[in-house]
């Protein structure tokens, strides 16, 4: 059988990792694919000091790779959504199979890309776009194919999880941890993508699209970052038996589909609450299988390369089948059975809440707060009030509420903030049991 020929575009962190893993494990990888896999060309301007390119043709123009008639599989690892999109569309037009780790590209332009790929009868594989080395795309596409997915919740940004973990365990400052994540190659080129939840939203929309068989709708994801999490909230969460994690949540409810990324308090007894550092985890609830948890490194050169290589192996296998017998696009694209899903606005989403407020320490204050909540049909499930510090006129009050529709909770918060006995803004963090 003719070897399958791979061209890699981009030799940064993930490109370098992919080159090295494919080169180092070539024998085993080819045996698993059932066909020899050769990297025949790399497109890179700067090279990568971690890679030995002595035996490999290098093009400084990455478009040479997609135009090379010898290349069967184009691996796009340049990132970004402009040149990368052009590159992928040209590769598809030239009849190449495509592998990409580019979550922004898939989340924002996937619908167009998959449509073009289907027209050309080629596949675009994107395992590495979500949760680095965890084979979560395969889990949804293959292992859980018999289920109706009810919901999924994931720690899908390693940088954010690393920051929250270091802040909790070592009391480190936010900026200092972020800088370390950048030095370790975990963070995005623009690290606000990590801390403001955009990166997680890109990944969530891909997972939701596969889970619920719907088009990618990045603009419908509600996104809130971690930059406002205060050390006292981390401490109070712990006191209440919870941890704060930055979660991406997708859920089918009777009212519609929820797509949201935000800091979330989850019971510390849940396995996912104990996923720390740069590690990622995705919890998926299927109607047949129940809860399943997938855990692993969500960023970094070789963990991400592991997912890229898995896709290369899949596509190489498909190339050993005659064209007319290939499964169109290998099911890598969303199945599309749910073409116009109703995505709920965040104001319609129902969760429980953690509230922290600063109140004057005098009789009747608690009664005023609980009256406002009761009027909105929200009950208080737990309450912490600390003794006032010496001479301090105000005390922090911590409340856990029952589940409530977000619009009603926000109205209640507005009324609480308007009370003369309440100082400053009311902090709110959504609470999920994930049971
Ligand atoms: N910046 C991303 C993260 C890299 O921290 O998870 C992997 O997508």
mmCIF file of N, CA, C and O in Angstrom, residues 109-169:
data_model
loop_
_atom_site.group_PDB
_atom_site.id
_atom_site.type_symbol
_atom_site.label_atom_id
_atom_site.label_comp_id
_atom_site.label_asym_id
_atom_site.label_seq_id
_atom_site.Cartn_x
_atom_site.Cartn_y
_atom_site.Cartn_z
ATOM 1 N N UNK A 109 -16.167 29.376 11.973
ATOM 2 C CA UNK A 109 -16.356 29.159 10.523
ATOM 3 C C UNK A 109 -16.631 27.705 10.168
ATOM 4 O O UNK A 109 -16.596 27.342 9.001
ATOM 5 N N UNK A 110 -16.852 26.880 11.194
ATOM 6 C CA UNK A 110 -17.018 25.440 10.962
ATOM 7 C C UNK A 110 -18.171 25.108 10.029
ATOM 8 O O UNK A 110 -18.050 24.212 9.186
ATOM 9 N N UNK A 111 -19.299 25.817 10.159
ATOM 10 C CA UNK A 111 -20.464 25.468 9.319
ATOM 11 C C UNK A 111 -20.101 25.549 7.834
ATOM 12 O O UNK A 111 -20.416 24.662 7.047
ATOM 13 N N UNK A 112 -19.390 26.634 7.472
ATOM 14 C CA UNK A 112 -18.987 26.812 6.071
ATOM 15 C C UNK A 112 -17.936 25.757 5.679
ATOM 16 O O UNK A 112 -18.027 25.143 4.609
ATOM 17 N N UNK A 113 -16.973 25.555 6.572
ATOM 18 C CA UNK A 113 -15.888 24.615 6.268
ATOM 19 C C UNK A 113 -16.424 23.195 6.066
ATOM 20 O O UNK A 113 -16.072 22.508 5.106
ATOM 21 N N UNK A 114 -17.323 22.746 6.964
ATOM 22 C CA UNK A 114 -17.851 21.381 6.834
ATOM 23 C C UNK A 114 -18.726 21.233 5.585
ATOM 24 O O UNK A 114 -18.744 20.177 4.952
ATOM 25 N N UNK A 115 -19.430 22.308 5.240
ATOM 26 C CA UNK A 115 -20.263 22.239 4.025
ATOM 27 C C UNK A 115 -19.368 22.056 2.798
ATOM 28 O O UNK A 115 -19.636 21.223 1.924
ATOM 29 N N UNK A 116 -18.266 22.811 2.758
ATOM 30 C CA UNK A 116 -17.337 22.674 1.613
ATOM 31 C C UNK A 116 -16.698 21.284 1.584
ATOM 32 O O UNK A 116 -16.524 20.687 0.535
ATOM 33 N N UNK A 117 -16.349 20.797 2.791
ATOM 34 C CA UNK A 117 -15.706 19.478 2.872
ATOM 35 C C UNK A 117 -16.672 18.398 2.375
ATOM 36 O O UNK A 117 -16.277 17.485 1.637
ATOM 37 N N UNK A 118 -17.958 18.530 2.765
ATOM 38 C CA UNK A 118 -18.945 17.534 2.339
ATOM 39 C C UNK A 118 -19.089 17.549 0.811
ATOM 40 O O UNK A 118 -19.165 16.496 0.174
ATOM 41 N N UNK A 119 -19.080 18.756 0.210
ATOM 42 C CA UNK A 119 -19.181 18.853 -1.262
ATOM 43 C C UNK A 119 -18.020 18.137 -1.943
ATOM 44 O O UNK A 119 -18.172 17.515 -2.979
ATOM 45 N N UNK A 120 -16.839 18.253 -1.320
ATOM 46 C CA UNK A 120 -15.636 17.666 -1.926
ATOM 47 C C UNK A 120 -15.415 16.213 -1.518
ATOM 48 O O UNK A 120 -14.467 15.581 -1.973
ATOM 49 N N UNK A 121 -16.229 15.720 -0.572
ATOM 50 C CA UNK A 121 -16.051 14.335 -0.101
ATOM 51 C C UNK A 121 -14.785 14.142 0.709
ATOM 52 O O UNK A 121 -14.191 13.063 0.712
ATOM 53 N N UNK A 122 -14.344 15.200 1.390
ATOM 54 C CA UNK A 122 -13.161 15.064 2.252
ATOM 55 C C UNK A 122 -13.570 15.316 3.709
ATOM 56 O O UNK A 122 -14.674 15.801 3.982
ATOM 57 N N UNK A 123 -12.668 15.001 4.639
ATOM 58 C CA UNK A 123 -12.961 15.169 6.061
ATOM 59 C C UNK A 123 -12.127 16.284 6.655
ATOM 60 O O UNK A 123 -10.984 16.519 6.249
ATOM 61 N N UNK A 124 -12.703 16.949 7.640
ATOM 62 C CA UNK A 124 -11.954 17.925 8.441
ATOM 63 C C UNK A 124 -12.035 17.427 9.878
ATOM 64 O O UNK A 124 -13.127 17.389 10.465
ATOM 65 N N UNK A 125 -10.924 17.031 10.429
ATOM 66 C CA UNK A 125 -10.903 16.430 11.766
ATOM 67 C C UNK A 125 -10.357 17.442 12.770
ATOM 68 O O UNK A 125 -9.434 18.203 12.444
ATOM 69 N N UNK A 126 -10.910 17.448 13.985
ATOM 70 C CA UNK A 126 -10.581 18.552 14.906
ATOM 71 C C UNK A 126 -10.509 18.096 16.369
ATOM 72 O O UNK A 126 -10.853 18.851 17.273
ATOM 73 N N UNK A 127 -10.082 16.860 16.585
ATOM 74 C CA UNK A 127 -10.010 16.348 17.966
ATOM 75 C C UNK A 127 -9.208 17.271 18.871
ATOM 76 O O UNK A 127 -9.560 17.499 20.039
ATOM 77 N N UNK A 128 -8.114 17.829 18.349
ATOM 78 C CA UNK A 128 -7.210 18.638 19.182
ATOM 79 C C UNK A 128 -7.783 20.018 19.496
ATOM 80 O O UNK A 128 -7.207 20.764 20.295
ATOM 81 N N UNK A 129 -8.917 20.367 18.870
ATOM 82 C CA UNK A 129 -9.469 21.702 19.110
ATOM 83 C C UNK A 129 -10.104 21.821 20.487
ATOM 84 O O UNK A 129 -10.278 22.919 21.004
ATOM 85 N N UNK A 130 -10.459 20.689 21.093
ATOM 86 C CA UNK A 130 -11.142 20.744 22.391
ATOM 87 C C UNK A 130 -10.421 19.880 23.411
ATOM 88 O O UNK A 130 -10.197 18.684 23.179
ATOM 89 N N UNK A 131 -10.049 20.494 24.525
ATOM 90 C CA UNK A 131 -9.494 19.763 25.671
ATOM 91 C C UNK A 131 -8.215 18.999 25.342
ATOM 92 O O UNK A 131 -7.986 17.902 25.859
ATOM 93 N N UNK A 132 -7.369 19.591 24.502
ATOM 94 C CA UNK A 132 -6.022 19.062 24.227
ATOM 95 C C UNK A 132 -6.002 17.577 23.963
ATOM 96 O O UNK A 132 -6.593 17.091 22.997
ATOM 97 N N UNK A 133 -5.349 16.836 24.842
ATOM 98 C CA UNK A 133 -5.130 15.408 24.611
ATOM 99 C C UNK A 133 -6.307 14.509 24.932
ATOM 100 O O UNK A 133 -6.269 13.304 24.649
ATOM 101 N N UNK A 134 -7.372 15.036 25.534
ATOM 102 C CA UNK A 134 -8.520 14.179 25.895
ATOM 103 C C UNK A 134 -9.312 13.852 24.620
ATOM 104 O O UNK A 134 -9.721 14.767 23.907
ATOM 105 N N UNK A 135 -9.545 12.563 24.335
ATOM 106 C CA UNK A 135 -10.299 12.238 23.107
ATOM 107 C C UNK A 135 -11.802 12.447 23.270
ATOM 108 O O UNK A 135 -12.609 11.525 23.115
ATOM 109 N N UNK A 136 -12.203 13.666 23.557
ATOM 110 C CA UNK A 136 -13.609 13.948 23.856
ATOM 111 C C UNK A 136 -14.466 14.004 22.592
ATOM 112 O O UNK A 136 -15.653 13.673 22.621
ATOM 113 N N UNK A 137 -13.861 14.413 21.478
ATOM 114 C CA UNK A 137 -14.643 14.447 20.229
ATOM 115 C C UNK A 137 -15.006 13.011 19.841
ATOM 116 O O UNK A 137 -16.139 12.702 19.495
ATOM 117 N N UNK A 138 -14.015 12.130 19.932
ATOM 118 C CA UNK A 138 -14.267 10.708 19.633
ATOM 119 C C UNK A 138 -15.288 10.131 20.612
ATOM 120 O O UNK A 138 -16.142 9.331 20.229
ATOM 121 N N UNK A 139 -15.199 10.517 21.876
ATOM 122 C CA UNK A 139 -16.140 9.994 22.870
ATOM 123 C C UNK A 139 -17.563 10.367 22.469
ATOM 124 O O UNK A 139 -18.467 9.527 22.485
ATOM 125 N N UNK A 140 -17.777 11.617 22.084
ATOM 126 C CA UNK A 140 -19.131 12.059 21.715
ATOM 127 C C UNK A 140 -19.579 11.436 20.401
ATOM 128 O O UNK A 140 -20.727 11.034 20.242
ATOM 129 N N UNK A 141 -18.638 11.383 19.464
ATOM 130 C CA UNK A 141 -18.982 10.952 18.102
ATOM 131 C C UNK A 141 -19.155 9.432 18.019
ATOM 132 O O UNK A 141 -19.974 8.933 17.264
ATOM 133 N N UNK A 142 -18.337 8.711 18.808
ATOM 134 C CA UNK A 142 -18.329 7.255 18.676
ATOM 135 C C UNK A 142 -18.821 6.556 19.944
ATOM 136 O O UNK A 142 -19.822 5.864 19.950
ATOM 137 N N UNK A 143 -18.092 6.759 21.044
ATOM 138 C CA UNK A 143 -18.373 5.987 22.248
ATOM 139 C C UNK A 143 -19.757 6.232 22.823
ATOM 140 O O UNK A 143 -20.354 5.337 23.418
ATOM 141 N N UNK A 144 -20.271 7.454 22.648
ATOM 142 C CA UNK A 144 -21.577 7.793 23.226
ATOM 143 C C UNK A 144 -22.665 7.892 22.157
ATOM 144 O O UNK A 144 -23.746 8.436 22.414
ATOM 145 N N UNK A 145 -22.378 7.349 20.974
ATOM 146 C CA UNK A 145 -23.297 7.531 19.839
ATOM 147 C C UNK A 145 -24.698 6.982 20.114
ATOM 148 O O UNK A 145 -25.666 7.404 19.483
ATOM 149 N N UNK A 146 -24.829 6.061 21.065
ATOM 150 C CA UNK A 146 -26.145 5.473 21.350
ATOM 151 C C UNK A 146 -26.996 6.301 22.298
ATOM 152 O O UNK A 146 -28.136 5.937 22.584
ATOM 153 N N UNK A 147 -26.447 7.406 22.786
ATOM 154 C CA UNK A 147 -27.145 8.162 23.834
ATOM 155 C C UNK A 147 -27.835 9.413 23.325
ATOM 156 O O UNK A 147 -27.394 10.034 22.366
ATOM 157 N N UNK A 148 -28.853 9.815 24.077
ATOM 158 C CA UNK A 148 -29.342 11.186 23.973
ATOM 159 C C UNK A 148 -28.524 11.930 25.022
ATOM 160 O O UNK A 148 -28.581 11.592 26.210
ATOM 161 N N UNK A 149 -27.737 12.916 24.595
ATOM 162 C CA UNK A 149 -26.905 13.640 25.563
ATOM 163 C C UNK A 149 -27.803 14.652 26.283
ATOM 164 O O UNK A 149 -28.456 15.475 25.638
ATOM 165 N N UNK A 150 -27.844 14.566 27.604
ATOM 166 C CA UNK A 150 -28.693 15.483 28.376
ATOM 167 C C UNK A 150 -27.944 16.783 28.669
ATOM 168 O O UNK A 150 -28.466 17.867 28.516
ATOM 169 N N UNK A 151 -26.706 16.636 29.123
ATOM 170 C CA UNK A 151 -25.897 17.824 29.369
ATOM 171 C C UNK A 151 -24.430 17.452 29.415
ATOM 172 O O UNK A 151 -24.079 16.285 29.565
ATOM 173 N N UNK A 152 -23.582 18.456 29.275
ATOM 174 C CA UNK A 152 -22.156 18.262 29.503
ATOM 175 C C UNK A 152 -21.628 19.503 30.186
ATOM 176 O O UNK A 152 -22.168 20.611 30.039
ATOM 177 N N UNK A 153 -20.586 19.296 30.991
ATOM 178 C CA UNK A 153 -19.977 20.419 31.716
ATOM 179 C C UNK A 153 -18.484 20.154 31.742
ATOM 180 O O UNK A 153 -18.059 19.050 32.083
ATOM 181 N N UNK A 154 -17.696 21.159 31.358
ATOM 182 C CA UNK A 154 -16.271 20.885 31.264
ATOM 183 C C UNK A 154 -15.390 22.005 31.765
ATOM 184 O O UNK A 154 -15.724 23.186 31.666
ATOM 185 N N UNK A 155 -14.253 21.586 32.328
ATOM 186 C CA UNK A 155 -13.135 22.511 32.561
ATOM 187 C C UNK A 155 -12.336 22.415 31.280
ATOM 188 O O UNK A 155 -11.621 21.426 31.064
ATOM 189 N N UNK A 156 -12.509 23.388 30.392
ATOM 190 C CA UNK A 156 -11.955 23.237 29.047
ATOM 191 C C UNK A 156 -10.973 24.351 28.710
ATOM 192 O O UNK A 156 -10.664 24.568 27.547
ATOM 193 N N UNK A 157 -10.505 25.054 29.733
ATOM 194 C CA UNK A 157 -9.391 25.978 29.508
ATOM 195 C C UNK A 157 -8.345 25.738 30.591
ATOM 196 O O UNK A 157 -8.595 25.983 31.774
ATOM 197 N N UNK A 158 -7.202 25.238 30.166
ATOM 198 C CA UNK A 158 -6.145 24.864 31.110
ATOM 199 C C UNK A 158 -5.570 26.071 31.835
ATOM 200 O O UNK A 158 -5.299 26.026 33.037
ATOM 201 N N UNK A 159 -5.404 27.169 31.092
ATOM 202 C CA UNK A 159 -4.822 28.371 31.699
ATOM 203 C C UNK A 159 -5.696 28.873 32.840
ATOM 204 O O UNK A 159 -5.210 29.166 33.934
ATOM 205 N N UNK A 160 -6.994 28.961 32.595
ATOM 206 C CA UNK A 160 -7.921 29.437 33.624
ATOM 207 C C UNK A 160 -7.911 28.523 34.835
ATOM 208 O O UNK A 160 -7.930 28.988 35.985
ATOM 209 N N UNK A 161 -7.888 27.217 34.588
ATOM 210 C CA UNK A 161 -7.901 26.273 35.708
ATOM 211 C C UNK A 161 -6.600 26.355 36.498
ATOM 212 O O UNK A 161 -6.602 26.290 37.733
ATOM 213 N N UNK A 162 -5.492 26.542 35.784
ATOM 214 C CA UNK A 162 -4.184 26.695 36.412
ATOM 215 C C UNK A 162 -4.190 27.935 37.320
ATOM 216 O O UNK A 162 -3.755 27.893 38.472
ATOM 217 N N UNK A 163 -4.752 29.021 36.814
ATOM 218 C CA UNK A 163 -4.792 30.275 37.590
ATOM 219 C C UNK A 163 -5.647 30.093 38.849
ATOM 220 O O UNK A 163 -5.225 30.409 39.962
ATOM 221 N N UNK A 164 -6.862 29.547 38.686
ATOM 222 C CA UNK A 164 -7.756 29.367 39.847
ATOM 223 C C UNK A 164 -7.133 28.431 40.882
ATOM 224 O O UNK A 164 -7.240 28.657 42.098
ATOM 225 N N UNK A 165 -6.448 27.391 40.406
ATOM 226 C CA UNK A 165 -5.836 26.433 41.327
ATOM 227 C C UNK A 165 -4.697 27.075 42.115
ATOM 228 O O UNK A 165 -4.615 26.927 43.345
ATOM 229 N N UNK A 166 -3.826 27.807 41.410
ATOM 230 C CA UNK A 166 -2.685 28.440 42.094
ATOM 231 C C UNK A 166 -3.164 29.506 43.080
ATOM 232 O O UNK A 166 -2.607 29.674 44.154
ATOM 233 N N UNK A 167 -4.234 30.224 42.693
ATOM 234 C CA UNK A 167 -4.776 31.250 43.606
ATOM 235 C C UNK A 167 -5.309 30.578 44.875
ATOM 236 O O UNK A 167 -5.094 31.061 45.989
ATOM 237 N N UNK A 168 -6.006 29.449 44.693
ATOM 238 C CA UNK A 168 -6.605 28.778 45.852
ATOM 239 C C UNK A 168 -5.546 28.120 46.734
ATOM 240 O O UNK A 168 -5.517 28.296 47.940
ATOM 241 N N UNK A 169 -4.624 27.380 46.106
ATOM 242 C CA UNK A 169 -3.669 26.583 46.890
ATOM 243 C C UNK A 169 -2.529 27.409 47.455
ATOM 244 O O UNK A 169 -2.019 27.129 48.526
#
